Structures are given as structure tokens and as C-alpha cells.
Tab-separated table of C-alpha atoms in Angstrom:
chain	number	residue	atom	x	y	z
D	1	MET	CA	-9.728	-12.687	-20.385
D	2	ARG	CA	-6.623	-10.368	-19.964
D	3	LEU	CA	-3.642	-11.483	-21.702
D	4	ILE	CA	0.087	-10.927	-21.202
D	5	SER	CA	0.653	-9.959	-24.823
D	6	LYS	CA	-1.324	-6.965	-24.334
D	7	THR	CA	-0.212	-5.800	-21.109
D	8	PHE	CA	1.905	-2.665	-21.217
D	9	GLN	CA	4.860	-3.943	-19.096
D	10	PRO	CA	8.123	-2.484	-20.680
D	11	LEU	CA	10.661	-4.949	-19.128
D	12	ILE	CA	14.371	-3.872	-18.576
D	13	THR	CA	17.520	-5.147	-17.633
D	14	ILE	CA	19.539	-2.785	-14.986
D	15	PRO	CA	23.347	-3.627	-15.076
D	16	LYS	CA	24.991	-3.663	-11.646
D	17	GLY	CA	25.484	-0.241	-10.388
D	18	ALA	CA	23.859	1.474	-13.402
D	19	LYS	CA	21.610	4.312	-13.099
D	20	ILE	CA	18.482	5.415	-14.953
D	21	LYS	CA	17.367	8.506	-15.265
D	22	ASN	CA	19.271	9.966	-12.460
D	23	THR	CA	17.573	7.422	-10.267
D	24	ASP	CA	20.074	5.439	-8.248
D	25	ILE	CA	19.033	1.892	-7.407
D	26	THR	CA	19.271	1.143	-3.977
D	27	CYS	CA	16.802	-1.247	-2.794
D	28	LYS	CA	15.360	-4.460	-4.064
D	29	SER	CA	11.696	-3.092	-4.305
D	30	GLN	CA	12.957	-0.593	-6.717
D	31	LYS	CA	15.128	-2.730	-8.823
D	32	LEU	CA	12.255	-4.960	-9.027
D	33	LEU	CA	9.619	-2.568	-10.059
D	34	LEU	CA	11.609	-1.234	-12.551
D	35	GLU	CA	13.118	-4.800	-13.996
D	36	ASN	CA	9.536	-6.116	-14.211
D	37	GLY	CA	7.970	-3.246	-15.924
D	38	LEU	CA	5.484	-1.888	-12.955
D	39	LEU	CA	7.214	1.200	-12.539
D	40	ARG	CA	9.450	3.861	-14.471
D	41	PRO	CA	11.083	7.108	-13.419
D	42	THR	CA	10.506	10.514	-14.780
D	43	SER	CA	13.029	12.668	-13.230
D	44	SER	CA	14.537	12.431	-9.490
D	45	GLY	CA	11.984	11.678	-7.123
D	46	PHE	CA	8.805	11.129	-9.485
D	47	PHE	CA	7.618	7.952	-11.273
D	48	THR	CA	5.094	6.730	-13.458
D	49	LEU	CA	3.050	3.849	-12.402
D	50	LEU	CA	2.373	1.407	-15.054
D	51	PRO	CA	-0.624	-0.836	-15.222
D	52	LEU	CA	0.499	-3.574	-12.862
D	53	ALA	CA	1.514	-1.390	-10.237
D	54	ARG	CA	-1.619	0.496	-10.614
D	55	ARG	CA	-3.695	-2.596	-10.298
D	56	VAL	CA	-1.722	-3.427	-6.864
D	57	LEU	CA	-2.478	0.237	-5.488
D	58	ASN	CA	-5.997	-0.550	-6.592
D	59	LYS	CA	-6.157	-3.217	-4.558
D	60	LEU	CA	-4.539	-1.654	-1.805
D	61	GLU	CA	-6.862	1.448	-1.652
D	62	HIS	CA	-9.844	-1.140	-1.801
D	63	ILE	CA	-8.808	-2.532	1.533
D	64	ILE	CA	-8.348	0.981	3.021
D	65	HIS	CA	-11.834	1.620	1.720
D	66	GLN	CA	-13.435	-0.989	3.429
D	67	GLN	CA	-11.844	-0.130	6.845
D	68	MET	CA	-12.815	3.493	6.278
D	69	ASP	CA	-16.485	2.501	5.762
D	70	PHE	CA	-16.218	0.313	9.067
D	71	VAL	CA	-15.135	3.280	11.107
D	72	GLY	CA	-17.909	5.273	9.588
D	73	ALA	CA	-15.468	7.610	7.584
D	74	GLN	CA	-16.813	9.857	4.830
D	75	ARG	CA	-14.639	10.194	1.707
D	76	ILE	CA	-13.810	13.682	0.417
D	77	SER	CA	-11.247	15.375	-1.950
D	78	LEU	CA	-9.272	18.515	-0.707
D	79	PRO	CA	-7.158	20.480	-3.397
D	80	ASN	CA	-3.879	19.466	-3.696
D	81	LEU	CA	-2.543	23.000	-3.615
D	82	THR	CA	-3.305	24.791	-0.124
D	83	SER	CA	-2.741	28.403	0.492
D	84	SER	CA	0.596	29.220	1.944
D	85	LYS	CA	-1.265	31.659	4.637
D	86	LEU	CA	-2.996	29.015	6.284
D	87	TRP	CA	0.490	27.047	7.073
D	88	GLU	CA	1.672	30.599	8.102
D	89	THR	CA	-0.974	30.658	10.594
D	90	SER	CA	-0.497	27.453	11.866
D	91	GLY	CA	3.152	28.109	12.488
D	92	ARG	CA	4.372	25.406	10.171
D	93	LEU	CA	5.481	27.069	6.982
D	94	ASN	CA	8.595	28.167	8.645
D	95	ALA	CA	8.974	24.793	10.965
D	96	ILE	CA	8.846	22.537	7.852
D	97	GLY	CA	10.073	24.893	5.320
D	98	PRO	CA	12.569	23.433	2.923
D	99	GLU	CA	10.220	20.178	2.669
D	100	LEU	CA	7.394	22.322	0.966
D	101	ILE	CA	7.157	22.545	-2.874
D	102	LYS	CA	5.897	26.098	-2.973
D	103	VAL	CA	4.397	27.783	-6.451
D	104	GLU	CA	2.966	31.092	-6.981
D	105	ASP	CA	0.068	32.241	-9.570
D	106	ARG	CA	-0.192	34.941	-11.931
D	107	HIS	CA	-1.516	37.173	-9.244
D	108	GLY	CA	1.082	36.642	-6.751
D	109	LYS	CA	-0.657	34.561	-4.482
D	110	LYS	CA	1.306	31.694	-2.922
D	111	TYR	CA	0.281	28.304	-2.564
D	112	LEU	CA	1.980	24.610	-1.580
D	113	LEU	CA	1.934	21.178	-2.707
D	114	ALA	CA	0.189	19.879	0.564
D	115	PRO	CA	2.147	17.011	2.005
D	116	THR	CA	-0.763	16.584	4.504
D	117	HIS	CA	-4.104	18.556	5.025
D	118	GLU	CA	-4.508	19.530	8.829
D	119	GLU	CA	-4.736	23.069	7.922
D	120	ALA	CA	-7.274	22.317	4.946
D	121	ILE	CA	-9.225	20.692	7.020
D	122	SER	CA	-9.369	23.151	9.742
D	123	GLU	CA	-9.897	25.875	7.249
D	124	LEU	CA	-13.030	23.823	5.876
D	125	LEU	CA	-14.714	23.226	9.344
D	126	ALA	CA	-14.195	27.267	9.880
D	127	ASP	CA	-15.727	28.203	6.642
D	128	VAL	CA	-18.861	25.803	7.225
D	129	GLY	CA	-18.987	25.985	10.958
D	130	PRO	CA	-19.065	26.308	13.702
D	131	VAL	CA	-20.728	22.837	13.662
D	132	SER	CA	-23.099	21.675	16.040
D	133	HIS	CA	-22.184	19.179	19.047
D	134	LYS	CA	-24.658	16.495	17.802
D	135	GLN	CA	-22.585	16.438	14.238
D	136	LEU	CA	-19.585	15.006	16.441
D	137	PRO	CA	-17.514	13.126	15.961
D	138	LEU	CA	-17.342	14.090	12.523
D	139	LEU	CA	-14.722	11.681	10.583
D	140	VAL	CA	-13.725	12.323	6.968
D	141	TYR	CA	-10.592	10.806	4.536
D	142	GLN	CA	-9.288	11.116	1.312
D	143	ILE	CA	-6.664	9.126	-0.985
D	144	SER	CA	-4.715	11.457	-2.959
D	145	ASN	CA	-1.094	12.236	-4.046
D	146	LYS	CA	0.992	14.277	-1.519
D	147	TYR	CA	4.279	16.104	-2.167
D	148	ARG	CA	7.363	16.589	-0.238
D	149	ASP	CA	10.737	18.282	-1.456
D	150	GLU	CA	13.079	15.291	-0.437
D	151	HIS	CA	16.644	16.899	-0.350
D	152	ARG	CA	17.900	13.243	-1.576
D	153	PRO	CA	14.939	11.016	-2.995
D	154	LYS	CA	16.093	7.459	-3.119
D	155	HIS	CA	14.732	3.844	-2.804
D	156	GLY	CA	12.137	4.309	-5.157
D	157	LEU	CA	8.901	4.537	-3.778
D	158	LEU	CA	10.003	4.529	-0.386
D	159	ARG	CA	11.158	8.238	-0.255
D	160	SER	CA	9.846	9.831	-3.158
D	161	ARG	CA	8.602	13.509	-4.145
D	162	GLU	CA	5.130	12.523	-5.029
D	163	PHE	CA	3.470	9.486	-3.215
D	164	SER	CA	0.078	8.380	-2.768
D	165	MET	CA	-1.304	8.639	0.949
D	166	LEU	CA	-4.325	7.964	2.754
D	167	ASP	CA	-5.106	10.812	5.301
D	168	ALA	CA	-7.924	10.751	7.514
D	169	TYR	CA	-9.271	13.063	10.179
D	170	SER	CA	-11.493	13.033	13.041
D	171	LEU	CA	-12.961	16.072	14.968
D	172	HIS	CA	-14.460	15.864	18.580
D	173	GLN	CA	-15.534	17.712	21.530
D	174	ASP	CA	-12.819	16.793	23.673
D	175	HIS	CA	-9.715	14.468	24.125
D	176	ASP	CA	-11.600	11.582	25.845
D	177	THR	CA	-14.056	11.303	22.751
D	178	ALA	CA	-11.097	11.622	20.240
D	179	ALA	CA	-9.308	8.863	22.333
D	180	ILE	CA	-12.214	6.412	21.583
D	181	THR	CA	-12.287	6.880	17.896
D	182	TYR	CA	-8.437	6.923	17.885
D	183	ASP	CA	-8.906	3.315	19.148
D	184	ARG	CA	-11.278	2.558	16.571
D	185	PHE	CA	-8.789	3.747	13.947
D	186	THR	CA	-6.185	1.781	15.424
D	187	ASP	CA	-8.371	-1.490	14.983
D	188	ALA	CA	-8.954	-0.592	11.481
D	189	TYR	CA	-5.293	-0.354	10.935
D	190	ARG	CA	-4.685	-3.549	12.440
D	191	HIS	CA	-7.469	-5.156	9.998
D	192	ILE	CA	-5.668	-3.568	6.872
D	193	PHE	CA	-2.108	-5.059	7.912
D	194	ASP	CA	-3.646	-8.537	9.033
D	195	LYS	CA	-5.457	-8.644	5.558
D	196	LEU	CA	-1.984	-8.192	3.906
D	197	ASP	CA	-0.070	-10.400	6.443
D	198	LEU	CA	2.544	-8.229	6.887
D	199	PRO	CA	4.790	-7.503	10.083
D	200	VAL	CA	3.608	-4.366	11.068
D	201	TYR	CA	4.282	-2.951	14.598
D	202	ARG	CA	2.335	0.032	16.089
D	203	VAL	CA	4.920	2.028	18.460
D	204	GLU	CA	4.798	5.092	20.470
D	205	ALA	CA	6.456	8.072	18.577
D	206	PRO	CA	7.228	11.684	19.120
D	207	THR	CA	4.596	14.300	17.879
D	208	GLY	CA	7.312	16.317	15.886
D	209	ASP	CA	6.450	19.187	13.808
D	210	MET	CA	2.532	17.845	13.667
D	211	GLY	CA	2.048	18.648	17.295
D	212	GLY	CA	-0.434	17.088	19.730
D	213	THR	CA	-0.411	14.803	22.525
D	214	ILE	CA	-0.478	11.324	21.254
D	215	SER	CA	1.598	9.967	18.409
D	216	HIS	CA	1.877	6.011	17.119
D	217	GLU	CA	3.971	4.827	13.849
D	218	TRP	CA	3.330	1.770	12.182
D	219	GLN	CA	6.369	0.235	11.532
D	220	LEU	CA	7.059	-2.603	8.807
D	221	THR	CA	10.299	-4.540	9.191
D	222	ALA	CA	12.129	-4.744	6.599
D	223	ALA	CA	16.353	-5.044	6.262
D	224	ALA	CA	16.136	-1.874	3.715
D	225	GLY	CA	14.378	0.387	6.359
D	226	GLU	CA	15.831	3.452	7.515
D	227	ASP	CA	14.205	3.321	10.930
D	228	ALA	CA	14.287	0.795	13.525
D	229	ILE	CA	12.298	-0.871	16.485
D	230	LYS	CA	13.478	-2.767	19.216
D	231	LEU	CA	11.483	-5.927	20.189
D	232	CYS	CA	11.273	-7.661	23.428
D	233	SER	CA	10.928	-11.574	23.574
D	234	SER	CA	10.126	-11.521	27.300
D	235	CYS	CA	7.097	-8.549	27.543
D	236	SER	CA	6.225	-8.523	23.856
D	237	HIS	CA	6.810	-4.807	24.127
D	238	THR	CA	7.886	-2.960	20.703
D	239	GLU	CA	9.339	0.485	20.675
D	240	LEU	CA	11.447	2.845	18.381
D	241	ALA	CA	14.952	2.259	18.775
D	242	ASP	CA	16.725	4.806	20.868
D	243	GLY	CA	20.466	3.500	21.159
D	244	ASN	CA	19.485	1.724	24.444
D	245	SER	CA	19.174	-2.186	24.242
D	246	GLN	CA	17.090	-2.411	27.253
D	247	CYS	CA	13.189	-2.497	27.164
D	248	SER	CA	11.636	0.345	28.688
D	249	GLN	CA	8.928	-1.619	30.415
D	250	CYS	CA	10.549	-4.911	31.824
D	251	GLY	CA	14.485	-3.801	31.610
D	252	LYS	CA	14.923	-6.821	29.639
D	253	GLU	CA	17.272	-7.038	26.361
D	254	THR	CA	15.828	-6.244	23.255
D	255	LYS	CA	16.400	-7.279	19.490
D	256	GLN	CA	16.633	-4.304	17.310
D	257	ILE	CA	15.133	-4.820	13.456
D	258	ASN	CA	15.358	-2.270	10.905
D	259	SER	CA	11.978	-1.113	9.802
D	260	ILE	CA	9.881	1.156	7.192
D	261	GLU	CA	7.361	3.872	8.601
D	262	VAL	CA	4.189	2.792	6.829
D	263	GLY	CA	1.572	4.499	8.505
D	264	HIS	CA	1.236	7.458	11.124
D	265	THR	CA	-1.704	8.336	13.647
D	266	PHE	CA	-1.679	11.503	16.064
D	267	ILE	CA	-4.105	13.138	18.563
D	268	LEU	CA	-3.457	16.609	17.588
D	269	GLY	CA	-5.525	18.407	20.134
D	270	THR	CA	-6.716	22.088	19.095
D	271	LYS	CA	-3.306	23.048	17.770
D	272	TYR	CA	-4.697	23.881	13.998
D	273	SER	CA	-8.562	24.220	15.026
D	274	GLU	CA	-7.570	27.012	17.405
D	275	SER	CA	-5.270	28.890	15.155
D	276	LEU	CA	-7.655	28.392	12.129
D	277	LYS	CA	-10.979	29.003	14.025
D	278	ALA	CA	-12.541	25.676	13.571
D	279	ASN	CA	-14.991	25.535	16.486
D	280	PHE	CA	-18.116	23.717	17.366
D	281	VAL	CA	-21.185	24.722	19.202
D	282	GLU	CA	-21.767	23.556	23.017
D	283	SER	CA	-25.101	22.543	24.297
D	284	HIS	CA	-25.289	25.470	26.186
D	285	GLY	CA	-24.205	27.839	23.009
D	286	THR	CA	-20.335	28.465	23.706
D	287	GLN	CA	-17.986	28.234	20.833
D	288	VAL	CA	-14.740	25.812	21.512
D	289	PRO	CA	-12.146	24.739	19.306
D	290	LEU	CA	-12.431	21.428	17.879
D	291	THR	CA	-10.410	18.623	19.176
D	292	MET	CA	-8.660	16.965	16.053
D	293	ALA	CA	-6.864	13.801	15.271
D	294	CYS	CA	-5.249	12.436	11.994
D	295	TYR	CA	-4.450	8.709	10.645
D	296	GLY	CA	-2.217	8.276	7.582
D	297	ILE	CA	-0.834	5.487	5.605
D	298	GLY	CA	1.681	6.131	2.836
D	299	ILE	CA	0.056	3.950	0.070
D	300	THR	CA	2.855	3.760	-2.555
D	301	ARG	CA	5.259	3.623	0.066
D	302	LEU	CA	3.546	0.430	1.589
D	303	LEU	CA	3.390	-1.185	-1.840
D	304	ALA	CA	7.320	-0.921	-1.902
D	305	ALA	CA	7.709	-1.637	1.496
D	306	SER	CA	5.790	-5.075	1.168
D	307	LEU	CA	8.220	-6.055	-1.500
D	308	GLU	CA	10.907	-5.374	0.706
D	309	ALA	CA	9.622	-7.371	3.389
D	310	LEU	CA	8.366	-10.389	1.434
D	311	SER	CA	10.734	-10.635	-1.801
D	312	SER	CA	14.042	-12.032	-2.672
D	313	GLU	CA	16.796	-10.286	-4.406
D	314	THR	CA	15.420	-11.581	-7.585
D	315	ALA	CA	11.787	-12.319	-7.232
D	316	MET	CA	8.881	-10.169	-6.402
D	317	ARG	CA	6.594	-11.884	-3.501
D	318	TRP	CA	3.268	-10.001	-2.670
D	319	PRO	CA	0.683	-10.201	-0.050
D	320	ARG	CA	-1.591	-12.388	-2.003
D	321	ALA	CA	-4.311	-9.791	-1.483
D	322	ILE	CA	-2.744	-7.166	-3.593
D	323	ALA	CA	-0.854	-8.981	-6.039
D	324	PRO	CA	-1.456	-7.872	-9.620
D	325	TYR	CA	-3.056	-10.493	-10.423
D	326	SER	CA	-4.176	-13.741	-8.401
D	327	ALA	CA	-3.297	-16.211	-10.873
D	328	ILE	CA	-1.521	-16.783	-14.298
D	329	VAL	CA	-2.103	-19.749	-16.756
D	330	ILE	CA	0.560	-20.586	-19.061
D	331	GLY	CA	-0.423	-22.771	-22.180
D	332	PRO	CA	1.961	-25.253	-24.300
D	333	LYS	CA	4.366	-23.911	-26.655
D	334	GLU	CA	2.866	-23.639	-29.840
D	335	GLY	CA	3.671	-26.619	-32.326
D	336	SER	CA	4.157	-28.599	-29.537
D	337	LYS	CA	2.570	-32.164	-29.076
D	338	GLU	CA	0.819	-30.497	-26.061
D	339	TRP	CA	-0.329	-27.601	-27.999
D	340	ALA	CA	-2.007	-30.305	-30.510
D	341	HIS	CA	-3.980	-31.634	-27.817
D	342	HIS	CA	-4.476	-28.504	-25.526
D	343	ASP	CA	-4.707	-25.304	-27.698
D	344	PHE	CA	-5.368	-21.808	-27.090
D	345	GLU	CA	-9.008	-22.181	-26.500
D	346	LYS	CA	-8.757	-25.119	-24.000
D	347	VAL	CA	-6.237	-22.840	-22.316
D	348	LEU	CA	-8.807	-19.989	-22.318
D	349	GLU	CA	-11.413	-22.741	-20.555
D	350	VAL	CA	-9.108	-23.105	-18.007
D	351	SER	CA	-8.870	-19.549	-17.205
D	352	ILE	CA	-12.531	-19.043	-17.463
D	353	ARG	CA	-13.526	-21.709	-15.142
D	354	ILE	CA	-10.795	-20.211	-12.577
D	355	SER	CA	-12.006	-16.996	-13.159
D	356	GLU	CA	-15.749	-17.904	-12.238
D	357	ALA	CA	-14.724	-19.903	-9.214
D	358	GLY	CA	-14.088	-16.612	-7.364
D	359	LEU	CA	-11.090	-14.836	-9.140
D	360	GLU	CA	-13.070	-12.750	-11.307
D	361	ASP	CA	-11.234	-10.262	-13.422
D	362	ASP	CA	-7.868	-11.481	-11.493
D	363	VAL	CA	-6.535	-13.957	-13.888
D	364	VAL	CA	-4.436	-13.239	-16.672
D	365	VAL	CA	-3.193	-15.757	-19.462
D	366	ASP	CA	0.510	-15.620	-20.983
D	367	ASP	CA	-0.409	-16.156	-24.539
D	368	ARG	CA	3.176	-15.773	-25.875
D	369	HIS	CA	3.015	-19.377	-26.991
D	370	ALA	CA	6.136	-18.895	-29.036
D	371	LEU	CA	8.133	-19.093	-25.772
D	372	THR	CA	8.782	-22.119	-23.975
D	373	ILE	CA	6.923	-22.910	-20.824
D	374	GLY	CA	10.084	-22.621	-18.751
D	375	LYS	CA	11.008	-19.270	-19.856
D	376	ARG	CA	7.394	-18.198	-19.003
D	377	MET	CA	7.184	-19.921	-15.559
D	378	MET	CA	10.566	-18.098	-14.689
D	379	MET	CA	8.993	-15.059	-15.561
D	380	ALA	CA	5.691	-15.488	-13.941
D	381	ASP	CA	7.795	-16.767	-10.598
D	382	ARG	CA	9.863	-13.417	-10.965
D	383	MET	CA	6.318	-11.334	-10.930
D	384	GLY	CA	5.418	-13.069	-7.898
D	385	TYR	CA	1.826	-14.175	-9.234
D	386	PRO	CA	0.350	-16.371	-5.896
D	387	TYR	CA	-1.039	-18.990	-8.275
D	388	ILE	CA	0.968	-20.203	-11.496
D	389	ILE	CA	-1.222	-22.856	-13.701
D	390	VAL	CA	0.844	-24.631	-16.420
D	391	CYS	CA	-0.779	-26.727	-19.234
D	392	GLY	CA	1.996	-28.567	-19.554
D	393	ARG	CA	2.713	-32.652	-20.452
D	394	SER	CA	0.044	-33.906	-17.872
D	395	THR	CA	-2.663	-32.397	-20.061
D	396	LEU	CA	-2.126	-35.284	-22.504
D	397	GLU	CA	-3.408	-37.527	-19.522
D	398	SER	CA	-7.218	-38.349	-19.496
D	399	PRO	CA	-8.253	-36.477	-17.663
D	400	SER	CA	-5.978	-33.471	-18.361
D	401	ARG	CA	-3.948	-32.460	-15.221
D	402	TYR	CA	-2.831	-29.134	-14.554
D	403	GLU	CA	0.561	-28.170	-12.732
D	404	LEU	CA	-0.175	-25.911	-9.940
D	405	TYR	CA	2.617	-23.618	-8.386
D	406	GLN	CA	1.731	-21.406	-5.266
D	407	THR	CA	4.707	-19.001	-5.243
D	408	HIS	CA	4.277	-18.095	-1.219
D	409	LEU	CA	4.647	-21.852	-0.370
D	410	GLN	CA	8.032	-22.281	-2.091
D	411	GLN	CA	7.196	-25.825	-3.587
D	412	SER	CA	9.845	-27.871	-4.782
D	413	LYS	CA	7.308	-29.642	-6.741
D	414	PRO	CA	3.895	-28.593	-8.344
D	415	GLN	CA	0.924	-30.266	-7.377
D	416	LEU	CA	-0.980	-32.125	-10.566
D	417	LEU	CA	-4.381	-31.657	-10.565
D	418	THR	CA	-7.421	-32.329	-12.753
D	419	LEU	CA	-9.269	-29.140	-13.430
D	420	SER	CA	-12.060	-29.589	-10.833
D	421	GLU	CA	-9.208	-30.537	-8.385
D	422	LEU	CA	-7.493	-27.387	-9.326
D	423	ILE	CA	-10.469	-25.148	-8.613
D	424	THR	CA	-10.896	-26.840	-5.337
D	425	ALA	CA	-7.131	-26.274	-4.445
D	426	ILE	CA	-7.525	-22.583	-5.321
D	427	THR	CA	-10.812	-21.762	-3.605
D	428	ASP	CA	-9.504	-23.837	-0.387
D	429	SER	CA	-6.365	-21.787	-0.439
D	430	ARG	CA	-8.198	-18.493	-0.616
D	431	GLY	CA	-10.439	-19.634	1.852
D	432	GLU	CA	-7.602	-20.478	4.447
D	433	GLU	CA	-6.345	-16.937	3.848
D	434	LYS	CA	-9.781	-15.212	4.641
D	435	ILE	CA	-10.160	-17.180	7.847
D	436	SER	CA	-6.447	-16.091	9.109
D	437	VAL	CA	-7.673	-12.248	8.798
D	438	ARG	CA	-8.941	-10.904	12.006
D	439	GLY	CA	-12.439	-9.786	12.276
């Protein structure tokens, strides 16, 4: 059973306006992650993810892996270092320029820490190809760290120099078949954000330096966002804010909301495959450049953005599917009357029963029994565990009853439940959550 006393979670208090290791505290997700011991800055734009943040990231990655399996994508791992020559060949070395972190080895060969891998995928297909038209469409993906030399990193994980990202690529014979796969990935993205129950909108966007013919951003509404979208209540159309308050579809007035880009998808055409000679062989033997599409989700950014969307200034609130632990069990204070009746062994028994009811490896026990229940409840609420179970005064009753707080419900009073009722309540609540997810 997981114990809070054994969790590496260095809590800190950040005075208002203070700086920590050259990192300005500029948004609530950054402040909450630092104060609650999930994140630690190392230098400007770089962070250490501590165990509880790593658990959140693992859960996010699991949801993404499920949807990549659903669309039929195969997982690969590409080197983080990419030859500068590839980017020179594609034309992006100078176009993106200052944002690239460049290195040189002892032999004078130049590389860059890749912010994305379109060139590397194209080189891979050119090296093993030309592939047969019978092998298409080919779908591959990876989850890895990416790098961008931000001019001024800020907002913690929302704009950092190193970040975890899903990047997926699909290779096709032509634009029409690419469009079919693009729609499948769109459905997969919707399932991901539905699972997280986050207000994410898909909006048309410029292709920019990436190039291609079609581009969509996935924008999560949040006050701290540096982007903005406009929503039309008349026709439900959503688009990037452009200074015009009218909807491009129906002409009615729209509502503008700040947002954070958490994903981006493109149909790239043959921009990269043509320059890097990534071809396939048609049925009659002709070699033709592959048509490419790519799909990205900023995973560490999504972690922080979800906190921006759901949390208060003082307490974290997570999508229930990715909270560090789904439930925390708080026992009586040591030496109290309740402790004499309901000691640590009984607290562990409650935790095990909850875990066995469907929360395997997702229950943590606050075993700091020298602290009052109130102090530990305050800390658990600040962490945003979806279910807080308190073994308090009602454990003296026969049968013992337990206090259940569900942080997402903002209850004024807890439910008082026997152990079997407690397990049923948590099971039913999680069942409702699963039913609400599309697909």
C-alpha cells in the first residue's frame, strides 16, 4: 500500500512575487505544482518531474497509447538528436532558426535537439524504401521529449524548453487517403479529451512553418492562455480569434475566450517526402513521393493546462482519469479516542478494500498520524485527490462509518457511509464517469 510518509514530495511555500531559481511564478498551475511538490525547476525552462507528476504523466500516456492502438498506429522511438542536414534539405533550418537548440560532435558534425520529427520520419522511409503501395497507409507514433529554445520560457510547463509530446505520422498514396486517416485521428483526439472531460475545441489554423494543406489546433479554454478562440452561440462554430467579433460562418456576434493550444494536426502533403526522397511504389511500378500527415499533443503542457482550466488559485483539481491517486485515506490522529478504536491496521484494511474494488495501485494512505485530521484533509484537498476518505469520529459507531469527500462535487458536507456503502459509492461514481465518455 502506498504511504504519504514514503512519497518524495518536497512541499514549499512560495512568497508572493518571489522567484525560484530564475523561474518567475506567472500562473496558477506553475505555483500549485511547485508548492505541492510535483515539480522542481532546474534552470530556465527546464524542470524535474517528481513522482506524483510522473504518475499523472503515466496516466495521460496510457490514455494516448489506447487511442493510438485504436487507430492502428505502431509505436517507435526516434533519436532526439537529428542531423542539421535534414532540416537544411527540408528548408526549415533557417525558417525556424533561433528556436532550434543546436549541437556539434567532436567530428564537427552538426545536430539539433528535435522539436518535431517530420524530417527524421522522411529519412527513415527513404532509407528503408521505397515502400509498396500495399503497405499503405502506414501509421507510426512516439512519445518523447522535445526541445525548443524559447526566447523567454514562462508559465512553467506551459512554455518550457524541454517538453513531453506525442508525435504521430501517417504515410499515404494521396491526399484523399490521408484525409480518411486524418478523420480517424480526429476521432481519437476527441476520445482523449472526452476521457479527460476537458473543454477542448478543434479550430482551423494556419499551416505556418510546418507547411501542408490542412491544419487544426486543439485549444483548451483557460484564463492563462496566450491564445484566444471565439465561440458562436448561434451556429456553434469555433475559430481562432482574429480581431473580428463576428462569426465567419453565420455573421453573428461571438464570445472570445482565452485558450491554450494542447494539440495540433496537419496534412503535410509531400513537402518533406519529396525533398528527402521518401517514396512509395505504385501498382504499375512508378515511384511517387509519400503524402504525409502528422499529429501532435503536448503532454506536459496538457498536464499543466488541465490544472489551469479546473483548479482554483489555492487547490489543484484534476481530470479524474489522471489524478496522481484516485483516493486518499486519512486515519485518526494517533493517541485519540478514535485511534484506540480504529488504529493503523484498520485504516490499512479500509484502503485495501477500496483498492480491491477497482482502484488497484491508485489508493494512497496519509499515515502522518501525528498531524490532525483537519490538517491532513486540508493538504489532501489542496492536492485534489478525487476521493478523500476520512476515518474520523463516526468510526466509533457500530458499524463504523466513514466520511467521503468528492473534490469535484464541491460538497459542503461529506457523505457518512459504512465500508460497503463507501465502496459502492466510489464504484458507482467511477461508473458514471466511464459512461459519460464517448465510445
